[in-house]
XYZ file of C-alpha atoms in Angstrom:
442
model
C 4.740 1.783 -12.214
C 7.615 0.556 -9.612
C 10.451 2.519 -9.422
C 13.906 0.555 -10.607
C 16.789 1.171 -9.469
C 18.668 3.262 -11.935
C 15.438 5.662 -11.848
C 16.053 5.557 -7.658
C 19.751 6.174 -7.775
C 18.896 9.477 -10.309
C 16.477 10.559 -7.807
C 18.398 10.197 -4.622
C 21.517 11.712 -6.606
C 19.444 15.017 -6.939
C 17.369 14.705 -3.576
C 17.918 17.084 -0.489
C 17.270 16.330 3.053
C 14.767 18.268 4.687
C 13.983 18.610 8.848
C 10.799 16.366 8.505
C 13.116 13.959 7.421
C 11.806 13.693 3.806
C 13.379 13.221 0.859
C 11.944 13.979 -2.825
C 13.578 14.378 -5.947
C 14.533 18.463 -6.112
C 13.621 18.275 -9.928
C 10.589 16.515 -10.186
C 8.869 16.040 -6.610
C 6.592 18.436 -5.165
C 4.850 17.011 -1.576
C 1.364 17.396 -0.839
C 2.069 20.299 1.626
C 4.061 22.557 -0.263
C 2.476 21.794 -3.685
C 2.541 25.007 -5.852
C -1.051 26.348 -7.160
C -0.967 24.945 -10.362
C -0.808 21.296 -9.288
C -2.982 20.600 -5.656
C -4.487 23.839 -4.276
C -6.291 21.885 -1.725
C -6.470 18.946 -0.010
C -9.176 17.099 2.737
C -11.569 20.521 2.462
C -8.989 22.890 4.435
C -8.753 25.495 1.734
C -11.465 28.214 0.426
C -10.945 26.738 -3.055
C -13.514 28.748 -4.508
C -11.670 32.209 -3.102
C -7.795 30.993 -4.298
C -9.903 30.049 -7.846
C -10.655 33.846 -8.212
C -7.131 34.987 -7.082
C -5.307 32.924 -9.105
C -7.233 33.296 -12.695
C -5.443 35.499 -14.381
C -2.257 33.011 -13.663
C -3.335 29.675 -15.086
C -5.685 28.004 -17.828
C -7.007 24.910 -15.006
C -6.400 24.068 -11.452
C -6.351 20.826 -9.425
C -8.268 20.027 -6.285
C -8.287 17.025 -4.464
C -10.467 16.328 -0.868
C -10.867 12.668 0.704
C -14.543 11.627 1.211
C -15.830 12.116 4.821
C -18.563 10.569 7.023
C -22.195 11.732 6.114
C -20.740 13.564 3.061
C -22.988 14.113 -0.090
C -22.120 14.848 -3.412
C -23.078 18.578 -3.203
C -20.963 18.832 -0.126
C -18.038 17.484 -1.987
C -18.413 19.244 -5.127
C -18.370 22.651 -2.861
C -15.406 21.557 -1.428
C -13.607 21.324 -4.492
C -14.611 24.429 -5.840
C -16.894 22.959 -8.638
C -19.619 25.683 -10.159
C -20.913 23.953 -13.099
C -24.394 23.202 -13.222
C -24.407 21.071 -16.165
C -21.493 18.723 -14.631
C -24.385 18.458 -11.649
C -26.927 17.294 -13.808
C -24.988 14.577 -15.587
C -23.582 13.122 -12.254
C -27.332 12.537 -11.324
C -28.274 11.093 -14.507
C -25.663 8.286 -14.501
C -27.644 5.065 -13.560
C -26.815 4.544 -9.523
C -25.443 1.245 -10.206
C -22.546 2.756 -12.574
C -22.031 5.962 -10.349
C -19.836 6.368 -7.077
C -21.156 9.226 -6.276
C -24.539 7.720 -5.541
C -22.631 5.590 -3.098
C -19.984 7.294 -1.498
C -17.526 5.331 0.417
C -15.847 7.416 3.081
C -11.697 7.200 2.830
C -11.655 7.551 -0.817
C -9.747 10.227 -2.640
C -11.334 12.425 -5.526
C -9.349 14.995 -8.024
C -10.965 17.600 -10.277
C -9.402 19.481 -12.925
C -11.144 22.877 -13.179
C -11.199 25.944 -15.479
C -10.735 29.508 -13.322
C -14.289 29.637 -13.294
C -15.136 26.405 -11.429
C -15.924 24.143 -14.072
C -15.057 20.506 -14.409
C -12.340 19.858 -17.345
C -12.030 16.117 -15.756
C -12.673 14.476 -12.372
C -11.366 11.097 -10.843
C -13.165 9.364 -7.717
C -9.856 6.518 -6.766
C -10.251 3.428 -5.645
C -8.587 2.037 -2.876
C -5.052 0.188 -3.449
C -2.105 -0.935 -1.057
C 1.827 -0.931 -0.664
C 1.601 -3.756 -3.376
C -0.412 -2.403 -5.897
C 1.244 -1.697 -9.210
C -1.861 0.728 -10.686
C -4.681 1.845 -9.812
C -8.375 2.224 -10.720
C -10.645 5.203 -10.667
C -13.932 6.682 -12.378
C -13.620 9.481 -14.436
C -16.050 12.072 -15.849
C -14.370 13.913 -18.274
C -15.750 17.063 -20.519
C -16.517 16.099 -24.239
C -15.520 17.369 -27.422
C -17.483 15.464 -29.369
C -21.600 14.086 -29.577
C -24.772 15.459 -27.765
C -23.660 15.507 -24.187
C -20.967 17.698 -22.586
C -19.685 14.721 -20.787
C -18.514 11.209 -20.379
C -17.925 8.645 -17.906
C -16.002 5.872 -17.768
C -13.633 3.547 -15.652
C -9.879 3.623 -16.140
C -6.599 1.984 -14.818
C -3.249 3.636 -15.169
C 0.246 3.343 -13.892
C 1.222 5.793 -11.247
C 4.661 7.845 -10.948
C 6.774 6.814 -7.708
C 9.101 9.441 -5.340
C 11.307 8.059 -2.826
C 11.096 8.976 0.534
C 13.212 8.809 3.348
C 12.217 8.708 7.243
C 14.396 8.142 10.148
C 13.170 6.858 13.400
C 14.412 6.558 16.891
C 12.706 4.328 19.320
C 11.576 5.211 23.026
C 9.159 2.950 23.531
C 7.458 0.856 20.983
C 8.516 0.660 17.398
C 5.113 1.509 16.146
C 5.355 4.615 18.464
C 8.303 5.595 17.181
C 7.192 5.432 13.351
C 4.010 7.473 14.260
C 6.219 10.207 15.569
C 8.645 9.984 12.171
C 4.904 9.703 10.336
C 6.179 6.921 8.563
C 3.036 5.379 6.893
C 1.740 1.950 8.426
C 1.829 0.287 4.940
C 5.393 1.032 5.217
C 5.383 0.078 8.722
C 3.872 -3.548 7.738
C 7.017 -3.984 5.382
C 9.492 -3.414 7.909
C 8.043 -5.636 10.514
C 8.035 -8.613 7.941
C 11.822 -7.772 7.418
C 12.372 -7.278 11.176
C 10.355 -10.716 11.791
C 12.624 -13.208 10.925
C 15.242 -11.757 13.321
C 14.050 -11.064 16.438
C 11.147 -10.249 18.023
C 9.350 -6.720 17.126
C 7.348 -6.524 20.530
C 11.062 -6.812 22.114
C 12.445 -3.593 20.286
C 14.964 -1.748 23.078
C 14.883 1.895 23.657
C 17.494 3.475 22.188
C 17.184 1.467 18.967
C 16.678 3.243 15.866
C 15.919 2.974 12.247
C 15.681 4.374 8.664
C 13.831 3.773 5.820
C 13.198 4.440 1.556
C 10.232 4.127 0.648
C 8.373 4.794 -2.723
C 5.779 7.644 -2.667
C 3.095 7.755 -5.258
C 1.066 9.823 -7.331
C -1.046 10.379 -10.414
C -1.282 13.824 -11.821
C -0.121 15.087 -8.840
C -2.840 13.748 -6.470
C -1.077 11.787 -3.674
C -1.889 8.072 -3.472
C -0.310 7.322 -0.360
C 2.889 5.130 -0.027
C 4.119 2.038 -2.017
C 6.954 -0.499 -1.911
C 9.628 -0.407 1.125
C 13.318 0.373 -0.801
C 15.403 0.393 1.856
C 15.820 -0.642 5.364
C 18.310 0.027 8.141
C 17.829 -0.736 11.817
C 20.024 -0.737 14.765
C 19.518 -2.624 17.604
C 21.724 -2.777 20.742
C 22.263 -6.321 19.947
C 21.519 -6.739 16.648
C 21.631 -5.034 13.069
C 19.474 -5.754 10.012
C 19.457 -4.344 6.633
C 17.206 -4.669 3.714
C 17.824 -3.570 0.319
C 14.671 -3.983 -2.731
C 16.579 -4.796 -5.812
C 15.407 -5.696 -9.658
C 16.256 -6.378 -12.728
C 15.367 -8.629 -15.412
C 16.119 -11.937 -13.911
C 16.359 -10.779 -10.077
C 13.723 -9.133 -7.919
C 13.506 -9.376 -4.074
C 15.423 -7.741 -0.751
C 18.849 -8.240 -0.157
C 21.823 -7.163 2.681
C 24.688 -5.184 1.989
C 26.584 -8.178 0.523
C 23.990 -9.408 -2.281
C 22.700 -11.934 -0.044
C 18.935 -12.576 -0.034
C 16.466 -11.830 2.810
C 13.896 -12.295 0.940
C 10.950 -14.925 2.034
C 9.849 -17.334 -0.046
C 6.057 -16.827 1.699
C 4.424 -13.414 2.801
C 3.650 -14.024 6.738
C 0.594 -11.586 5.845
C -1.325 -11.742 2.273
C -3.168 -8.546 3.436
C -2.734 -5.672 4.723
C -5.044 -5.989 8.055
C -4.598 -6.230 11.802
C -4.345 -9.760 13.261
C -6.803 -11.142 15.132
C -6.504 -14.328 16.203
C -3.164 -16.476 16.125
C -2.395 -20.205 15.256
C -3.857 -22.111 18.486
C -4.112 -25.745 19.021
C -7.210 -24.933 21.089
C -9.184 -21.963 20.608
C -13.176 -21.333 21.183
C -14.706 -21.176 17.828
C -16.872 -17.363 17.412
C -19.582 -18.786 16.046
C -20.032 -22.500 17.551
C -18.750 -21.474 20.936
C -16.969 -25.173 20.464
C -13.256 -25.733 21.649
C -11.297 -26.471 18.741
C -8.041 -26.005 16.501
C -7.279 -22.686 14.867
C -4.271 -24.328 12.013
C -4.188 -20.703 10.773
C -3.936 -17.167 11.498
C -6.951 -14.614 10.976
C -6.641 -10.726 9.392
C -9.134 -8.352 10.211
C -9.275 -5.768 7.304
C -12.252 -4.281 5.334
C -14.435 -5.993 2.835
C -12.432 -5.779 -0.383
C -9.608 -5.255 0.908
C -6.819 -6.833 -1.555
C -5.465 -10.421 -0.939
C -2.203 -11.568 -2.744
C -0.632 -15.045 -3.477
C 2.067 -15.621 -0.446
C 4.037 -17.326 -3.039
C 4.646 -18.677 -6.394
C 2.059 -21.675 -7.404
C -0.687 -23.265 -8.674
C -4.543 -22.971 -7.919
C -5.337 -26.205 -6.995
C -8.844 -25.692 -5.067
C -11.482 -22.966 -5.569
C -14.805 -23.925 -3.782
C -17.444 -22.463 -1.645
C -18.519 -23.598 1.311
C -21.701 -21.733 3.323
C -21.180 -23.206 6.795
C -17.346 -23.534 6.763
C -15.014 -21.220 4.307
C -16.632 -19.220 2.199
C -15.124 -18.546 -0.611
C -12.154 -20.041 -0.903
C -8.800 -21.390 -2.749
C -5.906 -22.951 -1.816
C -2.006 -22.811 -3.949
C -0.015 -25.463 -3.850
C 3.876 -23.946 -3.840
C 6.116 -27.031 -4.444
C 8.199 -28.866 -2.218
C 5.510 -29.904 -0.018
C 4.486 -26.335 0.770
C 0.633 -25.150 -0.087
C -2.019 -22.063 1.542
C -4.910 -21.587 1.704
C -7.290 -18.496 1.632
C -10.612 -18.412 3.281
C -13.930 -16.389 3.720
C -12.897 -13.654 0.510
C -15.880 -11.743 -0.550
C -14.871 -12.666 -4.269
C -12.046 -14.010 -6.462
C -10.122 -11.470 -8.800
C -10.116 -12.082 -12.733
C -8.909 -15.285 -14.141
C -8.627 -17.178 -10.730
C -10.019 -20.867 -11.534
C -8.530 -24.125 -10.347
C -4.681 -24.813 -12.626
C -3.802 -20.931 -12.983
C -0.027 -20.391 -12.303
C 0.119 -17.273 -9.949
C 3.138 -15.306 -8.752
C 3.908 -13.951 -5.371
C 2.230 -11.039 -4.693
C 0.094 -11.593 -7.242
C -3.765 -10.033 -6.478
C -5.980 -13.248 -5.954
C -9.127 -12.132 -4.500
C -10.497 -9.826 -2.169
C -11.175 -9.878 1.748
C -14.590 -10.910 3.054
C -17.285 -12.423 5.751
C -18.375 -15.610 3.630
C -19.306 -18.318 5.401
C -19.160 -19.049 8.982
C -17.619 -15.786 10.272
C -18.817 -13.094 12.599
C -17.034 -10.052 10.688
C -15.000 -9.358 7.477
C -11.918 -11.016 7.727
C -8.974 -13.457 5.696
C -8.216 -16.863 7.553
C -4.880 -17.631 5.933
C -3.237 -21.402 6.600
C -0.354 -22.310 5.755
C 1.146 -26.266 5.079
C 4.187 -28.096 4.838
C 3.726 -31.954 3.704
C -0.046 -31.826 4.621
C 0.548 -30.767 8.274
C -0.451 -27.036 9.169
C 2.880 -24.971 10.463
C 2.446 -21.055 11.984
C 3.169 -18.598 9.122
C 4.141 -15.952 11.443
C 7.142 -18.106 13.386
C 8.200 -20.897 10.357
C 11.455 -20.792 9.047
C 10.602 -19.834 5.931
C 12.957 -20.467 2.614
C 15.064 -17.301 1.343
C 16.744 -17.451 -1.972
C 20.191 -17.179 -3.896
C 23.173 -14.946 -3.291
C 23.846 -12.261 -5.935
C 27.417 -13.121 -7.764
C 29.085 -11.968 -10.664
C 27.950 -9.132 -12.690
C 24.755 -8.737 -10.690
C 26.498 -8.418 -7.791
C 28.595 -5.621 -8.850
C 24.996 -3.906 -10.708
C 23.585 -4.142 -7.121
C 26.720 -2.861 -5.116
C 26.682 0.116 -7.462
C 22.644 0.772 -7.190
C 22.848 0.628 -3.211
C 26.076 3.292 -2.724
C 23.685 6.235 -3.000
C 21.107 4.739 -1.010
C 23.666 3.899 1.475
C 24.786 7.497 1.822
C 21.719 8.578 1.746
C 20.450 6.615 5.115
C 23.927 7.312 6.326
C 23.051 11.154 6.138
C 19.801 10.835 7.312
C 20.805 8.896 10.342
C 23.261 11.020 11.226
C 20.887 14.563 11.176
C 18.288 12.570 13.288
C 20.995 11.519 16.070
C 21.838 15.243 15.831
C 18.715 16.550 16.035
C 17.599 14.263 18.544
C 20.645 15.156 20.795
C 20.141 18.733 20.721
C 16.093 18.608 22.071
C 17.760 16.233 24.536
C 20.003 19.134 25.387
C 17.206 21.816 25.215
C 15.180 19.739 27.491
C 17.467 19.411 30.246
């Protein structure tokens, strides 16, 4: 569930600035690091949860615990970290058919959250599937205690909306944009969106020492579980020769990024339709990794784990959906109108409902990264065409939307006013912090 701007204004109006340059709503937000025992008392196995449960047993009727699946983990190690002391629950997990049981095929990096009694008995446990910054809900496998039937537990796959909290951060560039983001603890998924906004203004690789930027982005939670970052809500970038600003705005009729004057900075196409690493660029002459022959590469290759979501780069209609064993593997083509089309190749599978003739929206899930066809590794091959000719999606001059006017512009101005104040305050704090640090070093 995405936070609209009315909700964001309310949250930002009651937010507080902390030294970590992070803003949460003071009425409802609890960070993962400072959560109270009744919310989250263990993260990534760093706390002896069993001892904490005994200490707090007289103060609560249940406790939440969470951990992340590690390499070489098994279910017993995970249950021990979570503080589970429930033999009936463990027997039930072992009784689930392997094809239905994610605890039988653990995937490192996935988040697990448990709700327990003070004695370590399981009330419910969730194993979340991965999501990225454009996801609007989350799917998870849940085992919960049953009050009916012969079995003490039931299991099911569920999909739920999550809550979002606004988080703000400020970064100062000393060497590289990514280095500045890492120092400011800005997540990689958020930086991908930042680069998307900066990409049409200048080469992000040429960001200079002394440049700075401020961001506000979503942090997503479900029942206290930290699901990671979501959409970039606001960006202010201050370069030596250029300033870039982008504010996310949506109402019943408009949705996209705009500058402070209400002019659209939203690109008609996503330059990268999945969260991935660029491994092969648009090139007229490239040695094919499988055949070894020199041939044009009329697209870009984006490396990502199998199962990574792929999104439609713009609104359009699916015109081709095929399989090529000695080529693109599972692939599809979308016609966007005005002479534009896009191709997505080497998918592991299509999203439900994807077939020729179906209309899709920009950012809609259409499939998942894979390694089908002639490939050496898991990746997405993405092509963008204009009037039948392939163009470079990373450098093409993509169209933008219409500016906001009239009553909608007034609504937008009202929405971004508290956001701009928060970003200005954040920038002043970060500048003062950097000045003090420099002075102490000298």
